Short mmCIF file of the C-alpha atoms (twelve columns), coordinates in Angstrom:
data_MODEL
# 
_entry.id   MODEL 
# 
loop_
_atom_site.group_PDB 
_atom_site.id 
_atom_site.type_symbol 
_atom_site.label_atom_id 
_atom_site.label_alt_id 
_atom_site.label_comp_id 
_atom_site.label_asym_id 
_atom_site.label_seq_id 
_atom_site.Cartn_x 
_atom_site.Cartn_y 
_atom_site.Cartn_z 
_atom_site.pdbx_PDB_model_num 
ATOM 1   C CA . MET A 1   -68.497 92.647  1.396   1 
ATOM 2   C CA . SER A 2   -64.710 92.179  2.171   1 
ATOM 3   C CA . LYS A 3   -63.701 94.551  -0.539  1 
ATOM 4   C CA . ARG A 4   -61.564 92.971  -3.721  1 
ATOM 5   C CA . GLN A 5   -57.919 92.310  -3.203  1 
ATOM 6   C CA . PRO A 6   -55.514 93.301  -7.106  1 
ATOM 7   C CA . PRO A 7   -53.938 90.030  -8.023  1 
ATOM 8   C CA . ALA A 8   -50.412 89.162  -6.969  1 
ATOM 9   C CA . ARG A 9   -47.354 89.697  -7.856  1 
ATOM 10  C CA . SER A 10  -45.103 87.304  -7.889  1 
ATOM 11  C CA . ALA A 11  -41.413 88.408  -5.787  1 
ATOM 12  C CA . GLU A 12  -39.368 88.456  -9.255  1 
ATOM 13  C CA . GLU A 13  -41.666 90.606  -11.075 1 
ATOM 14  C CA . GLY A 14  -41.958 92.672  -8.134  1 
ATOM 15  C CA . ARG A 15  -37.919 93.002  -9.078  1 
ATOM 16  C CA . GLU A 16  -38.797 93.809  -12.555 1 
ATOM 17  C CA . THR A 17  -37.005 97.398  -12.472 1 
ATOM 18  C CA . GLY A 18  -33.463 98.003  -14.824 1 
ATOM 19  C CA . GLU A 19  -31.430 97.651  -11.155 1 
ATOM 20  C CA . HIS A 20  -32.284 93.646  -11.136 1 
ATOM 21  C CA . LEU A 21  -34.120 92.039  -14.301 1 
ATOM 22  C CA . SER A 22  -35.219 88.830  -14.498 1 
ATOM 23  C CA . PRO A 23  -33.415 85.744  -16.408 1 
ATOM 24  C CA . ASP A 24  -36.672 85.951  -18.533 1 
ATOM 25  C CA . ALA A 25  -36.103 89.776  -19.208 1 
ATOM 26  C CA . ILE A 26  -32.181 89.749  -20.248 1 
ATOM 27  C CA . ARG A 27  -32.970 87.223  -22.349 1 
ATOM 28  C CA . ASN A 28  -35.605 89.578  -24.490 1 
ATOM 29  C CA . LEU A 29  -33.072 92.393  -24.404 1 
ATOM 30  C CA . CYS A 30  -30.095 90.662  -25.555 1 
ATOM 31  C CA . GLU A 31  -32.237 89.028  -28.659 1 
ATOM 32  C CA . LEU A 32  -33.894 92.571  -29.505 1 
ATOM 33  C CA . LEU A 33  -29.675 94.385  -29.630 1 
ATOM 34  C CA . TYR A 34  -28.526 90.944  -31.086 1 
ATOM 35  C CA . ARG A 35  -31.009 91.258  -33.687 1 
ATOM 36  C CA . ARG A 36  -30.125 95.015  -34.709 1 
ATOM 37  C CA . THR A 37  -25.920 94.537  -34.290 1 
ATOM 38  C CA . GLY A 38  -24.847 90.881  -34.208 1 
ATOM 39  C CA . MET A 39  -24.137 91.610  -30.283 1 
ATOM 40  C CA . ILE A 40  -23.920 89.128  -28.753 1 
ATOM 41  C CA . PHE A 41  -24.957 90.352  -24.302 1 
ATOM 42  C CA . GLY A 42  -26.261 86.779  -21.545 1 
ATOM 43  C CA . GLU A 43  -26.572 86.734  -18.132 1 
ATOM 44  C CA . SER A 44  -22.478 86.331  -17.676 1 
ATOM 45  C CA . LYS A 45  -23.068 90.513  -18.573 1 
ATOM 46  C CA . ARG A 46  -25.933 90.853  -15.580 1 
ATOM 47  C CA . TYR A 47  -24.666 93.679  -14.087 1 
ATOM 48  C CA . TYR A 48  -23.179 95.653  -17.029 1 
ATOM 49  C CA . ILE A 49  -26.879 95.090  -18.556 1 
ATOM 50  C CA . GLU A 50  -28.394 96.559  -15.457 1 
ATOM 51  C CA . ARG A 51  -26.500 99.839  -15.299 1 
ATOM 52  C CA . ARG A 52  -27.467 100.917 -18.983 1 
ATOM 53  C CA . VAL A 53  -31.106 99.649  -18.958 1 
ATOM 54  C CA . ALA A 54  -31.162 101.669 -15.443 1 
ATOM 55  C CA . ASP A 55  -29.677 104.273 -16.916 1 
ATOM 56  C CA . ARG A 56  -32.092 104.259 -19.434 1 
ATOM 57  C CA . MET A 57  -35.086 104.246 -18.167 1 
ATOM 58  C CA . SER A 58  -33.827 106.996 -16.095 1 
ATOM 59  C CA . ALA A 59  -33.338 109.794 -18.897 1 
ATOM 60  C CA . THR A 60  -36.991 107.802 -20.278 1 
ATOM 61  C CA . GLY A 61  -38.521 108.429 -16.787 1 
ATOM 62  C CA . MET A 62  -39.724 104.449 -16.342 1 
ATOM 63  C CA . ARG A 63  -40.161 102.678 -13.831 1 
ATOM 64  C CA . THR A 64  -40.682 99.445  -14.649 1 
ATOM 65  C CA . PHE A 65  -37.987 97.084  -17.345 1 
ATOM 66  C CA . PRO A 66  -41.622 95.269  -18.784 1 
ATOM 67  C CA . THR A 67  -42.648 99.028  -19.837 1 
ATOM 68  C CA . TYR A 68  -39.870 100.594 -20.938 1 
ATOM 69  C CA . PHE A 69  -38.703 97.572  -22.781 1 
ATOM 70  C CA . SER A 70  -41.898 98.218  -25.200 1 
ATOM 71  C CA . HIS A 71  -41.455 101.395 -25.276 1 
ATOM 72  C CA . VAL A 72  -38.414 100.748 -26.817 1 
ATOM 73  C CA . GLN A 73  -39.889 97.989  -29.652 1 
ATOM 74  C CA . ALA A 74  -41.673 100.666 -30.453 1 
ATOM 75  C CA . SER A 75  -39.241 103.357 -30.903 1 
ATOM 76  C CA . GLU A 76  -36.751 104.071 -33.503 1 
ATOM 77  C CA . THR A 77  -34.679 107.431 -31.387 1 
ATOM 78  C CA . GLU A 78  -34.704 105.185 -28.040 1 
ATOM 79  C CA . ILE A 79  -33.847 102.001 -29.990 1 
ATOM 80  C CA . GLU A 80  -30.068 103.634 -30.959 1 
ATOM 81  C CA . SER A 81  -29.942 105.457 -27.619 1 
ATOM 82  C CA . LEU A 82  -30.332 102.361 -26.324 1 
ATOM 83  C CA . ILE A 83  -28.074 100.383 -29.288 1 
ATOM 84  C CA . ASN A 84  -25.812 103.234 -28.153 1 
ATOM 85  C CA . ILE A 85  -25.177 102.950 -24.092 1 
ATOM 86  C CA . PHE A 86  -23.523 99.184  -25.300 1 
ATOM 87  C CA . THR A 87  -21.449 99.936  -27.556 1 
ATOM 88  C CA . VAL A 88  -17.736 99.983  -25.934 1 
ATOM 89  C CA . ASN A 89  -15.497 102.906 -27.348 1 
ATOM 90  C CA . GLU A 90  -12.122 101.927 -26.193 1 
ATOM 91  C CA . THR A 91  -9.791  103.357 -29.032 1 
ATOM 92  C CA . TYR A 92  -7.269  106.093 -28.871 1 
ATOM 93  C CA . PHE A 93  -4.550  107.679 -31.877 1 
ATOM 94  C CA . TYR A 94  -2.218  105.223 -33.381 1 
ATOM 95  C CA . ARG A 95  -3.592  102.281 -31.862 1 
ATOM 96  C CA . GLU A 96  -2.748  99.510  -33.485 1 
ATOM 97  C CA . GLU A 97  0.376   101.779 -35.508 1 
ATOM 98  C CA . ASN A 98  1.926   98.326  -36.732 1 
ATOM 99  C CA . GLN A 99  -0.981  99.009  -39.608 1 
ATOM 100 C CA . LEU A 100 -1.151  102.051 -39.655 1 
ATOM 101 C CA . GLN A 101 3.232   102.213 -41.248 1 
ATOM 102 C CA . CYS A 102 1.585   98.602  -43.405 1 
ATOM 103 C CA . LEU A 103 -0.712  101.536 -44.868 1 
ATOM 104 C CA . GLY A 104 1.736   103.890 -46.774 1 
ATOM 105 C CA . ARG A 105 5.408   101.471 -46.663 1 
ATOM 106 C CA . SER A 106 2.600   98.113  -48.713 1 
ATOM 107 C CA . LEU A 107 -1.355  98.719  -49.467 1 
ATOM 108 C CA . LEU A 108 -1.673  102.221 -50.193 1 
ATOM 109 C CA . PRO A 109 1.621   101.008 -52.797 1 
ATOM 110 C CA . ASN A 110 -0.098  98.494  -54.267 1 
ATOM 111 C CA . ILE A 111 -3.441  99.954  -54.842 1 
ATOM 112 C CA . VAL A 112 -2.081  103.399 -56.697 1 
ATOM 113 C CA . ARG A 113 0.187   100.681 -58.613 1 
ATOM 114 C CA . ASP A 114 -2.101  101.129 -61.559 1 
ATOM 115 C CA . ARG A 115 -3.815  104.379 -61.261 1 
ATOM 116 C CA . LYS A 116 -3.178  108.166 -62.059 1 
ATOM 117 C CA . PRO A 117 -1.691  111.249 -60.177 1 
ATOM 118 C CA . GLY A 118 -5.347  112.415 -58.921 1 
ATOM 119 C CA . ASP A 119 -7.620  108.830 -58.642 1 
ATOM 120 C CA . LEU A 120 -9.332  108.001 -56.185 1 
ATOM 121 C CA . VAL A 121 -8.482  105.777 -53.879 1 
ATOM 122 C CA . ARG A 122 -10.671 105.639 -50.357 1 
ATOM 123 C CA . ILE A 123 -10.144 104.482 -46.691 1 
ATOM 124 C CA . TRP A 124 -12.384 102.706 -44.886 1 
ATOM 125 C CA . SER A 125 -13.031 102.774 -41.270 1 
ATOM 126 C CA . VAL A 126 -15.837 101.221 -39.283 1 
ATOM 127 C CA . PRO A 127 -16.453 100.584 -36.845 1 
ATOM 128 C CA . CYS A 128 -14.418 104.011 -36.475 1 
ATOM 129 C CA . SER A 129 -16.029 105.351 -32.567 1 
ATOM 130 C CA . THR A 130 -15.293 107.713 -31.854 1 
ATOM 131 C CA . GLY A 131 -13.157 109.754 -34.521 1 
ATOM 132 C CA . GLU A 132 -9.365  108.825 -33.266 1 
ATOM 133 C CA . GLU A 133 -8.989  105.541 -36.157 1 
ATOM 134 C CA . PRO A 134 -9.804  107.199 -39.531 1 
ATOM 135 C CA . TYR A 135 -8.228  111.174 -38.640 1 
ATOM 136 C CA . SER A 136 -4.916  108.825 -37.058 1 
ATOM 137 C CA . ILE A 137 -5.446  107.181 -40.831 1 
ATOM 138 C CA . ALA A 138 -5.605  110.907 -41.546 1 
ATOM 139 C CA . ILE A 139 -2.238  112.660 -39.841 1 
ATOM 140 C CA . TRP A 140 -0.515  110.042 -40.626 1 
ATOM 141 C CA . LEU A 141 -0.216  109.602 -44.253 1 
ATOM 142 C CA . LEU A 142 -0.070  113.402 -43.543 1 
ATOM 143 C CA . GLU A 143 3.347   112.817 -41.650 1 
ATOM 144 C CA . ASN A 144 4.272   109.756 -43.786 1 
ATOM 145 C CA . TRP A 145 3.285   108.990 -47.116 1 
ATOM 146 C CA . LEU A 146 5.398   110.894 -50.125 1 
ATOM 147 C CA . MET A 147 2.426   110.349 -52.373 1 
ATOM 148 C CA . VAL A 148 0.041   111.663 -50.215 1 
ATOM 149 C CA . ASP A 149 -0.900  114.865 -52.470 1 
ATOM 150 C CA . ALA A 150 -0.372  112.915 -55.628 1 
ATOM 151 C CA . TYR A 151 -3.998  111.504 -55.220 1 
ATOM 152 C CA . HIS A 152 -7.311  111.963 -54.028 1 
ATOM 153 C CA . ILE A 153 -7.737  110.489 -50.958 1 
ATOM 154 C CA . GLU A 154 -11.425 110.250 -48.977 1 
ATOM 155 C CA . ILE A 155 -11.730 108.455 -45.450 1 
ATOM 156 C CA . VAL A 156 -14.576 108.071 -44.552 1 
ATOM 157 C CA . GLY A 157 -15.343 107.074 -40.674 1 
ATOM 158 C CA . SER A 158 -18.450 104.784 -39.744 1 
ATOM 159 C CA . ASP A 159 -20.521 103.540 -36.410 1 
ATOM 160 C CA . ILE A 160 -23.525 102.691 -35.322 1 
ATOM 161 C CA . ASP A 161 -23.399 104.326 -32.309 1 
ATOM 162 C CA . THR A 162 -24.408 108.207 -33.336 1 
ATOM 163 C CA . CYS A 163 -23.412 109.448 -29.923 1 
ATOM 164 C CA . ALA A 164 -20.095 108.235 -30.603 1 
ATOM 165 C CA . LEU A 165 -20.036 110.120 -34.360 1 
ATOM 166 C CA . GLN A 166 -21.525 113.107 -33.129 1 
ATOM 167 C CA . MET A 167 -18.563 113.372 -30.754 1 
ATOM 168 C CA . ALA A 168 -15.786 112.225 -34.305 1 
ATOM 169 C CA . VAL A 169 -16.880 115.294 -35.926 1 
ATOM 170 C CA . ALA A 170 -16.503 117.702 -33.185 1 
ATOM 171 C CA . GLY A 171 -12.895 116.215 -33.129 1 
ATOM 172 C CA . ASP A 172 -12.564 117.181 -29.222 1 
ATOM 173 C CA . TYR A 173 -9.963  114.687 -27.328 1 
ATOM 174 C CA . ARG A 174 -8.751  114.387 -23.851 1 
ATOM 175 C CA . GLU A 175 -5.299  113.384 -22.785 1 
ATOM 176 C CA . ARG A 176 -5.354  109.658 -22.459 1 
ATOM 177 C CA . ALA A 177 -6.383  110.062 -25.942 1 
ATOM 178 C CA . LEU A 178 -2.948  111.433 -27.482 1 
ATOM 179 C CA . SER A 179 -0.686  109.740 -25.525 1 
ATOM 180 C CA . ARG A 180 0.435   107.565 -28.529 1 
ATOM 181 C CA . LEU A 181 1.348   111.146 -30.213 1 
ATOM 182 C CA . PRO A 182 4.194   112.356 -31.021 1 
ATOM 183 C CA . PRO A 183 4.708   116.023 -29.559 1 
ATOM 184 C CA . ASP A 184 4.858   117.132 -32.528 1 
ATOM 185 C CA . VAL A 185 2.783   115.839 -34.164 1 
ATOM 186 C CA . ILE A 186 0.682   117.430 -31.573 1 
ATOM 187 C CA . GLU A 187 1.240   120.788 -31.983 1 
ATOM 188 C CA . ARG A 188 0.943   120.526 -35.406 1 
ATOM 189 C CA . TYR A 189 -2.754  119.235 -35.798 1 
ATOM 190 C CA . PHE A 190 -4.882  120.251 -32.579 1 
ATOM 191 C CA . GLU A 191 -5.978  123.660 -31.003 1 
ATOM 192 C CA . SER A 192 -4.470  124.126 -27.974 1 
ATOM 193 C CA . PRO A 193 -5.698  122.905 -25.105 1 
ATOM 194 C CA . TYR A 194 -8.999  123.711 -24.325 1 
ATOM 195 C CA . ASN A 195 -10.813 122.574 -20.966 1 
ATOM 196 C CA . ASN A 196 -8.336  119.862 -20.445 1 
ATOM 197 C CA . SER A 197 -8.976  118.974 -24.014 1 
ATOM 198 C CA . ARG A 198 -7.337  119.246 -27.635 1 
ATOM 199 C CA . ARG A 199 -9.991  120.087 -30.801 1 
ATOM 200 C CA . ILE A 200 -8.393  118.663 -33.704 1 
ATOM 201 C CA . ILE A 201 -7.513  120.859 -36.566 1 
ATOM 202 C CA . GLN A 202 -10.002 122.120 -38.788 1 
ATOM 203 C CA . ASP A 203 -8.511  120.954 -42.961 1 
ATOM 204 C CA . ILE A 204 -8.396  117.433 -40.121 1 
ATOM 205 C CA . ARG A 205 -11.652 117.501 -39.303 1 
ATOM 206 C CA . GLU A 206 -12.762 118.159 -43.273 1 
ATOM 207 C CA . SER A 207 -10.795 115.289 -44.102 1 
ATOM 208 C CA . VAL A 208 -12.933 112.747 -42.814 1 
ATOM 209 C CA . THR A 209 -16.589 112.187 -43.785 1 
ATOM 210 C CA . PHE A 210 -18.647 110.659 -40.436 1 
ATOM 211 C CA . THR A 211 -21.554 108.218 -42.016 1 
ATOM 212 C CA . SER A 212 -23.844 105.935 -39.930 1 
ATOM 213 C CA . VAL A 213 -23.938 101.705 -40.611 1 
ATOM 214 C CA . ASN A 214 -24.842 98.320  -39.105 1 
ATOM 215 C CA . LEU A 215 -21.967 95.768  -40.046 1 
ATOM 216 C CA . VAL A 216 -24.843 93.540  -40.368 1 
ATOM 217 C CA . ASP A 217 -27.426 95.928  -41.823 1 
ATOM 218 C CA . ARG A 218 -26.246 95.250  -46.777 1 
ATOM 219 C CA . ALA A 219 -28.427 97.964  -46.924 1 
ATOM 220 C CA . SER A 220 -25.764 100.193 -45.044 1 
ATOM 221 C CA . VAL A 221 -23.676 99.004  -46.143 1 
ATOM 222 C CA . THR A 222 -24.032 98.858  -49.671 1 
ATOM 223 C CA . THR A 223 -24.970 102.822 -49.237 1 
ATOM 224 C CA . GLN A 224 -21.546 103.302 -48.177 1 
ATOM 225 C CA . GLY A 225 -19.794 101.978 -51.805 1 
ATOM 226 C CA . ARG A 226 -16.861 99.990  -52.369 1 
ATOM 227 C CA . PHE A 227 -14.080 101.036 -49.845 1 
ATOM 228 C CA . ASP A 228 -9.879  100.192 -51.676 1 
ATOM 229 C CA . ILE A 229 -8.411  99.810  -47.002 1 
ATOM 230 C CA . VAL A 230 -11.389 99.391  -45.098 1 
ATOM 231 C CA . PHE A 231 -9.835  99.248  -41.055 1 
ATOM 232 C CA . CYS A 232 -12.580 97.605  -39.545 1 
ATOM 233 C CA . ARG A 233 -10.670 96.357  -36.056 1 
ATOM 234 C CA . ASN A 234 -11.886 95.318  -32.952 1 
ATOM 235 C CA . VAL A 235 -15.933 94.980  -33.599 1 
ATOM 236 C CA . LEU A 236 -16.745 90.798  -34.758 1 
ATOM 237 C CA . ILE A 237 -15.113 89.792  -31.503 1 
ATOM 238 C CA . TYR A 238 -18.473 90.473  -29.909 1 
ATOM 239 C CA . PHE A 239 -19.974 88.921  -32.904 1 
ATOM 240 C CA . ASP A 240 -21.248 85.091  -33.311 1 
ATOM 241 C CA . ASP A 241 -20.210 83.042  -35.860 1 
ATOM 242 C CA . ALA A 242 -22.917 83.678  -37.678 1 
ATOM 243 C CA . SER A 243 -23.349 87.206  -37.311 1 
ATOM 244 C CA . ARG A 244 -18.771 87.053  -38.223 1 
ATOM 245 C CA . LEU A 245 -19.877 85.187  -41.534 1 
ATOM 246 C CA . LEU A 246 -22.669 88.244  -41.910 1 
ATOM 247 C CA . ALA A 247 -20.816 91.201  -41.581 1 
ATOM 248 C CA . ALA A 248 -17.046 89.872  -43.019 1 
ATOM 249 C CA . ASN A 249 -19.743 88.551  -45.694 1 
ATOM 250 C CA . HIS A 250 -21.210 92.240  -46.013 1 
ATOM 251 C CA . LEU A 251 -16.954 94.065  -45.842 1 
ATOM 252 C CA . TYR A 252 -15.972 91.506  -49.052 1 
ATOM 253 C CA . ASP A 253 -18.591 93.206  -51.230 1 
ATOM 254 C CA . ALA A 254 -17.624 97.002  -49.823 1 
ATOM 255 C CA . LEU A 255 -14.300 96.283  -51.240 1 
ATOM 256 C CA . ASN A 256 -12.280 97.235  -55.283 1 
ATOM 257 C CA . PRO A 257 -11.039 94.762  -56.042 1 
ATOM 258 C CA . GLY A 258 -7.100  94.465  -55.229 1 
ATOM 259 C CA . GLY A 259 -8.470  95.795  -52.158 1 
ATOM 260 C CA . TYR A 260 -7.399  94.769  -48.524 1 
ATOM 261 C CA . ILE A 261 -8.921  94.497  -44.513 1 
ATOM 262 C CA . CYS A 262 -7.277  94.871  -41.222 1 
ATOM 263 C CA . LEU A 263 -8.594  93.857  -38.546 1 
ATOM 264 C CA . GLY A 264 -7.616  94.049  -34.835 1 
ATOM 265 C CA . HIS A 265 -4.691  92.095  -33.661 1 
ATOM 266 C CA . THR A 266 -6.880  89.238  -31.641 1 
ATOM 267 C CA . GLU A 267 -9.330  88.977  -34.676 1 
ATOM 268 C CA . SER A 268 -8.496  86.393  -38.031 1 
ATOM 269 C CA . MET A 269 -10.954 86.277  -40.985 1 
ATOM 270 C CA . SER A 270 -8.763  83.101  -42.029 1 
ATOM 271 C CA . ARG A 271 -11.280 81.091  -38.605 1 
ATOM 272 C CA . ILE A 272 -14.331 83.410  -40.567 1 
ATOM 273 C CA . SER A 273 -15.123 83.091  -44.339 1 
ATOM 274 C CA . ASN A 274 -13.281 81.539  -47.007 1 
ATOM 275 C CA . ARG A 275 -13.513 84.207  -49.045 1 
ATOM 276 C CA . PHE A 276 -10.467 86.199  -48.259 1 
ATOM 277 C CA . ARG A 277 -7.154  85.627  -48.498 1 
ATOM 278 C CA . LEU A 278 -4.428  85.786  -46.803 1 
ATOM 279 C CA . CYS A 279 -1.577  87.963  -46.329 1 
ATOM 280 C CA . ARG A 280 1.564   89.019  -44.653 1 
ATOM 281 C CA . PHE A 281 3.772   91.987  -45.035 1 
ATOM 282 C CA . GLU A 282 6.819   93.153  -43.863 1 
ATOM 283 C CA . ASP A 283 5.383   96.057  -40.952 1 
ATOM 284 C CA . ALA A 284 0.917   93.247  -40.815 1 
ATOM 285 C CA . ILE A 285 -0.541  90.668  -41.031 1 
ATOM 286 C CA . VAL A 286 -4.067  92.037  -43.858 1 
ATOM 287 C CA . TYR A 287 -6.493  89.988  -45.761 1 
ATOM 288 C CA . GLN A 288 -7.774  90.473  -49.180 1 
ATOM 289 C CA . PRO A 289 -11.481 89.315  -51.152 1 
ATOM 290 C CA . ARG A 290 -10.356 85.974  -53.189 1 
ATOM 291 C CA . GLU A 291 -11.765 87.116  -55.693 1 
ATOM 292 C CA . GLU A 292 -12.893 84.045  -57.744 1 
ATOM 293 C CA . ASP A 293 -15.171 84.272  -54.928 1 
ATOM 294 C CA . ARG A 294 -17.028 87.745  -56.913 1 
# 
């Protein structure tokens, strides 16, 4: 009697590793990422996807994608790690500086017009990546807004990438991240160089609170409370129309009456939602919630 052979696998099944994903594997993975984050990936980013999946499979010791994908679906810890590796954290201090100028010259004066000294003003940076943006806000206000000590300024930085948040809390930055800062500002707000990086001083680190937030998850956004000014720059470009509208609605609900939202220079809230009106200031274009929609 001849020995029974196992059923033959197709060539595609045999290639189902992190480095060689089938079209079905790409689609299933991208659907999972979309459901959890609102971010759009697809076949056109195959190389980007395969590199990152291969890294996670190596880290978890799994040799085939089906095994790894089952693990991702069953493990909140692994889906968090997968999301972390797919997020984009390209940023630096004083990025889109015109909006910081607008913050001090126009937005904050409008916000505090009817408030008393000592009143709370809340500013939200989301996504905050590795912390350059919320720390930039803190430094800019100390350097340029004369009324900074007259009010209780609370700055919150939030991101879906928990690894980026850990780096933000640590506050260590290399030369590239600091390249837009004037040398005297670096000397005032950063410790002496160590291992090719500089750590932001403790007073600034303690002035920013960091939290984990998913913009397409209402509960995640709601837990942050309401803000007077939101910086939400260069993330909506990674969403499709449905996810952008969902995020915009959540951001609308996160703004206090009369608040403002700053987007990236390539983004336009007018093309996403009619619940915001465009505001033109000397330094920047920002958006404000239409109060009649509340």
